[in-house]
Short mmCIF file of C-alpha atoms and ligand atoms in Angstrom, two decimals:
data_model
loop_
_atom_site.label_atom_id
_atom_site.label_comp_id
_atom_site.label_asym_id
_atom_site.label_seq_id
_atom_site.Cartn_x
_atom_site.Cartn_y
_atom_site.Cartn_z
CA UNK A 17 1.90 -5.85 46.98
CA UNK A 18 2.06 -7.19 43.65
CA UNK A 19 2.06 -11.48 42.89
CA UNK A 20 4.90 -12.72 40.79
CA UNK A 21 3.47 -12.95 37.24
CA UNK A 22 3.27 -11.13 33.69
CA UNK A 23 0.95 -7.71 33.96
CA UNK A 24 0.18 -6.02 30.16
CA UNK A 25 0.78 -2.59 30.69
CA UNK A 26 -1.78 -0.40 28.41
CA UNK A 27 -0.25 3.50 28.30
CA UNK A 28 -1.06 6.74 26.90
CA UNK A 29 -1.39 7.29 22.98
CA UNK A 30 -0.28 11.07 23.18
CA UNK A 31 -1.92 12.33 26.34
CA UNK A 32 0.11 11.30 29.24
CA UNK A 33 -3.55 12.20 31.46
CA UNK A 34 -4.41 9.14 29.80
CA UNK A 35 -2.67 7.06 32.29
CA UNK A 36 -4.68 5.08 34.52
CA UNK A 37 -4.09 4.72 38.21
CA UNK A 38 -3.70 0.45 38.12
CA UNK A 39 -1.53 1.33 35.55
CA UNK A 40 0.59 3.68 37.89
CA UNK A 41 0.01 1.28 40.94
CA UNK A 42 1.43 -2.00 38.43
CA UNK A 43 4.51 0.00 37.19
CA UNK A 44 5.38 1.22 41.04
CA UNK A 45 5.37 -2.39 42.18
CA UNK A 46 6.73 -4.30 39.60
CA UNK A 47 10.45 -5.46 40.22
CA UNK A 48 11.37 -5.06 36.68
CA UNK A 49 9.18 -2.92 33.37
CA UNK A 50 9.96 -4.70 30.10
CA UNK A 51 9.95 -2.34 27.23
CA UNK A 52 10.59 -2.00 23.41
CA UNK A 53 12.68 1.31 23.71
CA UNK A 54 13.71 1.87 27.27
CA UNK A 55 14.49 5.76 26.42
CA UNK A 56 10.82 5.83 24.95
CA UNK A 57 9.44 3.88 28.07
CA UNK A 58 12.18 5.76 30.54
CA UNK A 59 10.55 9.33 30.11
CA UNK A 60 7.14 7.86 30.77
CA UNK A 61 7.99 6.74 34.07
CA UNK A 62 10.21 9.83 34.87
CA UNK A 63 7.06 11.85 33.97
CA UNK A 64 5.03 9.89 36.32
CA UNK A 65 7.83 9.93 38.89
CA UNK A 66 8.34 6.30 39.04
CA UNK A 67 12.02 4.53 39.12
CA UNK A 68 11.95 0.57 38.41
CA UNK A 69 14.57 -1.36 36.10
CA UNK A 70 13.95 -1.36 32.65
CA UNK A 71 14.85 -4.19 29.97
CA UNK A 72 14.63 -3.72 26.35
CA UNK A 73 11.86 -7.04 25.19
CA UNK A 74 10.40 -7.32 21.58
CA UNK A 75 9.08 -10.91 19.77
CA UNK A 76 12.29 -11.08 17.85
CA UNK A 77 14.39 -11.21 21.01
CA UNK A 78 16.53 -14.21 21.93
CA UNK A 79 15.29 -16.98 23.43
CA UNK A 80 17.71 -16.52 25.87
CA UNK A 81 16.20 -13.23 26.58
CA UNK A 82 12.94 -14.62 26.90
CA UNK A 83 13.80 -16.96 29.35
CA UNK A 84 15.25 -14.22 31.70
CA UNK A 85 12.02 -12.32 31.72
CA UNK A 86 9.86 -15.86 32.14
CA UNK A 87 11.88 -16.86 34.50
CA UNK A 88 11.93 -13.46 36.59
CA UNK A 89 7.72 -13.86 36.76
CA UNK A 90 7.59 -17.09 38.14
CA UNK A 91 9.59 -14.94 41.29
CA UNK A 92 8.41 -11.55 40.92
CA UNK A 93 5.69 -9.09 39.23
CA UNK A 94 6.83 -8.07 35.51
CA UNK A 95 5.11 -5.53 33.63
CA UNK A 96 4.96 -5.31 29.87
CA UNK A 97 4.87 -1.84 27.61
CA UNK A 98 5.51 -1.04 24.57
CA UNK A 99 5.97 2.73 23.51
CA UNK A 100 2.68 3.96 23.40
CA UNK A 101 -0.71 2.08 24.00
CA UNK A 102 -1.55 -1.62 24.57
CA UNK A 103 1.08 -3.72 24.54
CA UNK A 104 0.18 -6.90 21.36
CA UNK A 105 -1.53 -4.71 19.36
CA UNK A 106 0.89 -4.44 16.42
CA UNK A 107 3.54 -4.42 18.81
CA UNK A 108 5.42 -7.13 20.99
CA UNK A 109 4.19 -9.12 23.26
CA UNK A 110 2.20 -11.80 21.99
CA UNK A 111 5.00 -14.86 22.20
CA UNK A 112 5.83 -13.63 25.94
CA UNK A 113 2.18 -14.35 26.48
CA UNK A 114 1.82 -17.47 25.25
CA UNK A 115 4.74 -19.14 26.43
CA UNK A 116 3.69 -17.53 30.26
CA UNK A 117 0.73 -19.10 29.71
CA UNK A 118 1.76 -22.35 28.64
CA UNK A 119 3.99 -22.51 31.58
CA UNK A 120 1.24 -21.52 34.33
CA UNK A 121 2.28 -18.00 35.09
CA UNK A 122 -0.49 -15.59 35.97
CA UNK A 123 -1.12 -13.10 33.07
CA UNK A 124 -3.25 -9.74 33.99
CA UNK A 125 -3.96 -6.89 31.90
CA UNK A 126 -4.27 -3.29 32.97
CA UNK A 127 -6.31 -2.27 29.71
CA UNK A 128 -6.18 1.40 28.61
CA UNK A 129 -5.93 3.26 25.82
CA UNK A 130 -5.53 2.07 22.14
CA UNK A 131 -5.59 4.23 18.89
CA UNK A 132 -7.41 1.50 17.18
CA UNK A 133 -10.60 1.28 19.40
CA UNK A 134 -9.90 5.50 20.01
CA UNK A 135 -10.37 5.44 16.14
CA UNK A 136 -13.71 3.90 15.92
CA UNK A 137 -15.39 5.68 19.02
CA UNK A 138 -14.46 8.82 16.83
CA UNK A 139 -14.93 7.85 13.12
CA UNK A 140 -18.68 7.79 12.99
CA UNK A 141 -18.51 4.36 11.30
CA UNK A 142 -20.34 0.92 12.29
CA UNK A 143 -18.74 -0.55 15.49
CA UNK A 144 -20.99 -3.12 16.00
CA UNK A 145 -18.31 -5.19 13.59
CA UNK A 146 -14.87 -4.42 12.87
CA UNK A 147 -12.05 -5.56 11.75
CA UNK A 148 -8.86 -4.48 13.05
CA UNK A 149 -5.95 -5.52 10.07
CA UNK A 150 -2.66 -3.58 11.61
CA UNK A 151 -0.60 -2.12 9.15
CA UNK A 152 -1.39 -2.54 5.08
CA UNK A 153 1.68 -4.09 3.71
CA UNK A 154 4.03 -0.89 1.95
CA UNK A 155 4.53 -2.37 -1.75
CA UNK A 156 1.42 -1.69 -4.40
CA UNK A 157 0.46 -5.41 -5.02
CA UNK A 158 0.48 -6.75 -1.67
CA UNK A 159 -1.35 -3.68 -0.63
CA UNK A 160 -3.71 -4.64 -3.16
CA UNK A 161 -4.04 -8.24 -2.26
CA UNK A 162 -4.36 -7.20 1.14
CA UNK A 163 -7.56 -4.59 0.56
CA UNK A 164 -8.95 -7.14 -2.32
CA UNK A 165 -9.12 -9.78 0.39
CA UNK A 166 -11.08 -7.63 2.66
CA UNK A 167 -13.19 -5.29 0.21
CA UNK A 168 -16.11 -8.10 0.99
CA UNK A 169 -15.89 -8.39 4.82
CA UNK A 170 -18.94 -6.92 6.37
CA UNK A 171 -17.78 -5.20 8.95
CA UNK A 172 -15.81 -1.46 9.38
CA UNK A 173 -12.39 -2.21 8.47
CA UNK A 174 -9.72 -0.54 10.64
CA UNK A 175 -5.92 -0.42 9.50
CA UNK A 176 -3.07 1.55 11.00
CA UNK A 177 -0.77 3.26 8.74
CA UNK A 178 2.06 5.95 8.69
CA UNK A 179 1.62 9.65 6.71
CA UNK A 180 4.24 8.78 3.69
CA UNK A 181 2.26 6.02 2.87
CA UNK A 182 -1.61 7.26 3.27
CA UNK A 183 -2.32 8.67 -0.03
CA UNK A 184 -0.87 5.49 -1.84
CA UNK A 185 -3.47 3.60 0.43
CA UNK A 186 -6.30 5.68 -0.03
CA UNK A 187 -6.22 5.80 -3.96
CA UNK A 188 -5.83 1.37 -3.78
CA UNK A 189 -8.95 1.85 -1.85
CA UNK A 190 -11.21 3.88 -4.38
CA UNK A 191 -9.83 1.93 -7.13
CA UNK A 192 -10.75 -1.93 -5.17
CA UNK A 193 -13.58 -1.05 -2.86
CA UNK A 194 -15.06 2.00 -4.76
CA UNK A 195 -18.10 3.94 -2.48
CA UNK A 196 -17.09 3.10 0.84
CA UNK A 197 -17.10 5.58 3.39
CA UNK A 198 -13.58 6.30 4.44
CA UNK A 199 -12.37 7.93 7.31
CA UNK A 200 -8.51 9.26 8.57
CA UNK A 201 -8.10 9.46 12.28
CA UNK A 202 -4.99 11.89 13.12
CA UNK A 203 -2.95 12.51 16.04
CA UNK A 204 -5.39 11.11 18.16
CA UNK A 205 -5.48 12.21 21.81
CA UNK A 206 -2.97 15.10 20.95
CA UNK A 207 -2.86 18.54 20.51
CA UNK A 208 -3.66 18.05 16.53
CA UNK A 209 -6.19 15.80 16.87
CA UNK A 210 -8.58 15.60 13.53
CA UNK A 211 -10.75 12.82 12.13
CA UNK A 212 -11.79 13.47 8.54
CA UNK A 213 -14.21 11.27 6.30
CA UNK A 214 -15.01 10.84 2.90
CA UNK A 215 -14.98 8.49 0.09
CA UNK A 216 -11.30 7.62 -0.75
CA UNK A 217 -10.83 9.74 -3.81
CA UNK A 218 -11.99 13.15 -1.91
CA UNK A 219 -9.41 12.31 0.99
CA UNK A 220 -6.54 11.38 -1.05
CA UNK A 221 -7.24 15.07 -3.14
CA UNK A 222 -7.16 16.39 0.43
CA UNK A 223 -4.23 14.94 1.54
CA UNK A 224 -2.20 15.47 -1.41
CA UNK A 225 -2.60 19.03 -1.49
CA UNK A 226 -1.85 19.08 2.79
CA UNK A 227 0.51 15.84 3.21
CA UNK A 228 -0.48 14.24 6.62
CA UNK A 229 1.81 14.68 9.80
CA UNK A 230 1.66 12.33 12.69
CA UNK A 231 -0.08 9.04 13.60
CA UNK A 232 -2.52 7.75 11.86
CA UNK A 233 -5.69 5.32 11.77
CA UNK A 234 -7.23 4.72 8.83
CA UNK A 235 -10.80 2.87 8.58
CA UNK A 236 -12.88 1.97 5.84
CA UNK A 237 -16.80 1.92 6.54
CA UNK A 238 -18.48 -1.71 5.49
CA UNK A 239 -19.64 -2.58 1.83
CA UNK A 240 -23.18 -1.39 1.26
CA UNK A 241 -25.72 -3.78 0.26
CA UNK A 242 -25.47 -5.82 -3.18
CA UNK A 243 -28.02 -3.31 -5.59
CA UNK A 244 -31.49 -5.17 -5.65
CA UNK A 245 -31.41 -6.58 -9.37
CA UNK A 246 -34.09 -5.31 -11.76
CA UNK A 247 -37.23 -7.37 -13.42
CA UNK A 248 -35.68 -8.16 -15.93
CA UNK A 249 -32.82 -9.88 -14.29
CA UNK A 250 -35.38 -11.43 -11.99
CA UNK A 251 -37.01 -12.78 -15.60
CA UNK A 252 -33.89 -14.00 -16.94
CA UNK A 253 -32.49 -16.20 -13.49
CA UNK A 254 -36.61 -17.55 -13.37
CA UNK A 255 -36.04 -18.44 -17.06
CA UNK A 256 -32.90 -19.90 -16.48
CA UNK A 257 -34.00 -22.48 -13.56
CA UNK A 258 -37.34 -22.87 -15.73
CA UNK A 259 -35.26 -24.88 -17.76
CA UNK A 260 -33.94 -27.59 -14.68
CA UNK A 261 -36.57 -27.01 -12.50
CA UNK A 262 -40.74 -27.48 -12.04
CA UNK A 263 -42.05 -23.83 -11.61
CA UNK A 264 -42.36 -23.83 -7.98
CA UNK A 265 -39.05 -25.05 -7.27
CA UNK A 266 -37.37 -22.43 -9.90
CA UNK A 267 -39.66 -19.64 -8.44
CA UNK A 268 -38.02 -20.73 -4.87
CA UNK A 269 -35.00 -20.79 -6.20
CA UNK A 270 -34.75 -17.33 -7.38
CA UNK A 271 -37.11 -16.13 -4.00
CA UNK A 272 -34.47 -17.25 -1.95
CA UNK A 273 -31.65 -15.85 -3.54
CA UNK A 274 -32.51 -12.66 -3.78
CA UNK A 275 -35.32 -12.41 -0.35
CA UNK A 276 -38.18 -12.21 -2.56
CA UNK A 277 -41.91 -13.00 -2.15
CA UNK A 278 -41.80 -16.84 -3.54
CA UNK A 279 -45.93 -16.19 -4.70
CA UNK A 280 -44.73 -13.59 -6.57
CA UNK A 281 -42.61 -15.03 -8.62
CA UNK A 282 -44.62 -18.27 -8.61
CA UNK A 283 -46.97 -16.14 -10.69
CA UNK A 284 -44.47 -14.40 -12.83
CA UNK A 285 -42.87 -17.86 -13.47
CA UNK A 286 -46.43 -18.82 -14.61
CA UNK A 287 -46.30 -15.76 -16.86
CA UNK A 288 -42.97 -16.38 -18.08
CA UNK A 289 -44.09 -20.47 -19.14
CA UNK A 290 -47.12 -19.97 -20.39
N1 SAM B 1063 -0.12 -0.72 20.40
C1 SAM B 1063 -0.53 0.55 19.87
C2 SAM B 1063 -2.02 0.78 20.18
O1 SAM B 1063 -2.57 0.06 20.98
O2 SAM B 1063 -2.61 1.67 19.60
C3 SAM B 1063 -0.22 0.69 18.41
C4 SAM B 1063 1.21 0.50 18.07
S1 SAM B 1063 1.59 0.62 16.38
C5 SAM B 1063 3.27 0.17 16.35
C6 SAM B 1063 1.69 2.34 16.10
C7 SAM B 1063 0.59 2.82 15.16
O3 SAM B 1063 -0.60 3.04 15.90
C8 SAM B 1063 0.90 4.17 14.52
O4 SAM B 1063 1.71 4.02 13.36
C9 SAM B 1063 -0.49 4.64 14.17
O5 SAM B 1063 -0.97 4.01 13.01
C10 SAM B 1063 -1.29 4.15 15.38
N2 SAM B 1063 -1.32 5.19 16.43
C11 SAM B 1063 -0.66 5.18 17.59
N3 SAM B 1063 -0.94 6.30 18.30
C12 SAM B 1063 -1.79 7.02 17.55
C13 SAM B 1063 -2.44 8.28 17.71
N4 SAM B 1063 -2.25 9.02 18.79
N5 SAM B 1063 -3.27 8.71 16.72
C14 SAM B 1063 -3.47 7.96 15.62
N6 SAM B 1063 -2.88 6.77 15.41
C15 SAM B 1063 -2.04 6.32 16.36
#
């Protein structure tokens, strides 16, 4: 027997086996499933044999709406879906929870699958920092702005995006963070399943010539480390600071920028004054 409150359905991505048994046991019990499509959300639960009310929810509904369903938890369990994964992750959800919240209702989650974190496990890419940015904006500059903001974050960068738009995004990314080890995750959980790195240019040749179908996550590895800078940069920056500074603070100076060995370059500054 379920307690009145708000439960955040997670389902399948593509693979209804995906399904977990809590979130079988939630949608059974709960007096009413809110949904973004209820056809979408209404062959789900006909697959898993299930019948329960459904009622058509997204952020942009009316407040009136909203009230109904916030009103309906403080009396009875409500579960939350949205077509296919976790429910707030790029998809509706997130101003039911807070205002629940705010108001004392319980809030549970019944994680599961999302292609975001299904991307990473399969990408090959650093996980141990990531950066999940939904979908890159559609027009050429804000793309842009969007990927120039980011090209510096040091972490794996994960975006979701749709196949029309992947080569556009791909070529913004080898021309505004050149290198970086790319990868396309496809279909994910589904009979098509791929997930194919590269470095941008060699995947957007790819999918030009075979235009993606189907869903698709699309990560960029993190920037490499800033190239080491050569002596005779490392002579011109001690040189510089020679000129402010007494040569043990200027051969600090330049140490610590760059993580050298401070003696060092207390000897080359030395070198460099004398
Ligand atoms: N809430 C969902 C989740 O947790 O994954 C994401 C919803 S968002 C509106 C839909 C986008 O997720 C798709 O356009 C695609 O970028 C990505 N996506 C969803 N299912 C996918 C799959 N099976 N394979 C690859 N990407 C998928």
């Amino acid at each position: 027997m379920l307690v009145p409150g708000l439960y955040i359905v997670a389902t399948p991505i593509g693979n209804l086996g995906d399904v977990s048994r809590r979130a079988i046991e939630v949608l059974s019990g709960c007096a009413v499933v809110a949904c973004e499509d209820t056809r979408v959300t209404g062959k789900l639960l006909h697959h898993l044999g299930i019948k329960r009310p459904l009622r058509r929810y997204d952020d942009h509904a009316s407040d009136a709406a909203r009230e109904a369903l916030l009103g309906e938890m403080t009396r009875s369990p409500v579960a939350l879906v949205s077509d296919a994964g976790t429910p707030l992750i790029s998809d509706p959800g997130y101003r039911l929870v807070r205002e629940a919240r705010a108001r004392g209702i319980a809030v549970t989650t019944i994680p599961g699958p999302s292609a975001m974190v299904a991307a990473l496990t399969l990408a090959g890419l650093p996980t141990d920092r990531f950066l999940f940015a939904g979908f890159l904006p559609s027009k050429d500059k804000a793309r842009g702005d969007v990927l120039a903001e980011m090209a510096a974050v040091p972490a794996t960068l994960v975006f979701y995006e749709t196949g029309p738009r992947l080569v556009a995004s791909l070529e913004a990314m080898a021309r505004i963070m050149p290198g970086r080890e790319i990868a396309v995750a496809r279909e994910l959980t589904k009979l098509h399943e791929e997930c194919r790195t590269g470095t941008a240019e060699e995947l957007s040749a790819h999918y030009t010539a075979h235009p993606p179908k189907g869903e698709i996550v699309l990560l960029a590895g993190p920037p490499g480390a800033p190239e080491a800078p050569g002596e005779a940069d490392i002579d011109a920056q001690l040189l510089a600071a020679l000129a402010d500074l007494p040569v043990s603070k200027a051969a600090a100076q330049v140490a610590k920028a760059h993580g050298l060995d401070r003696k060092a370059l207390y000897a080359r500054a030395l070198e460099l004054k004398g």
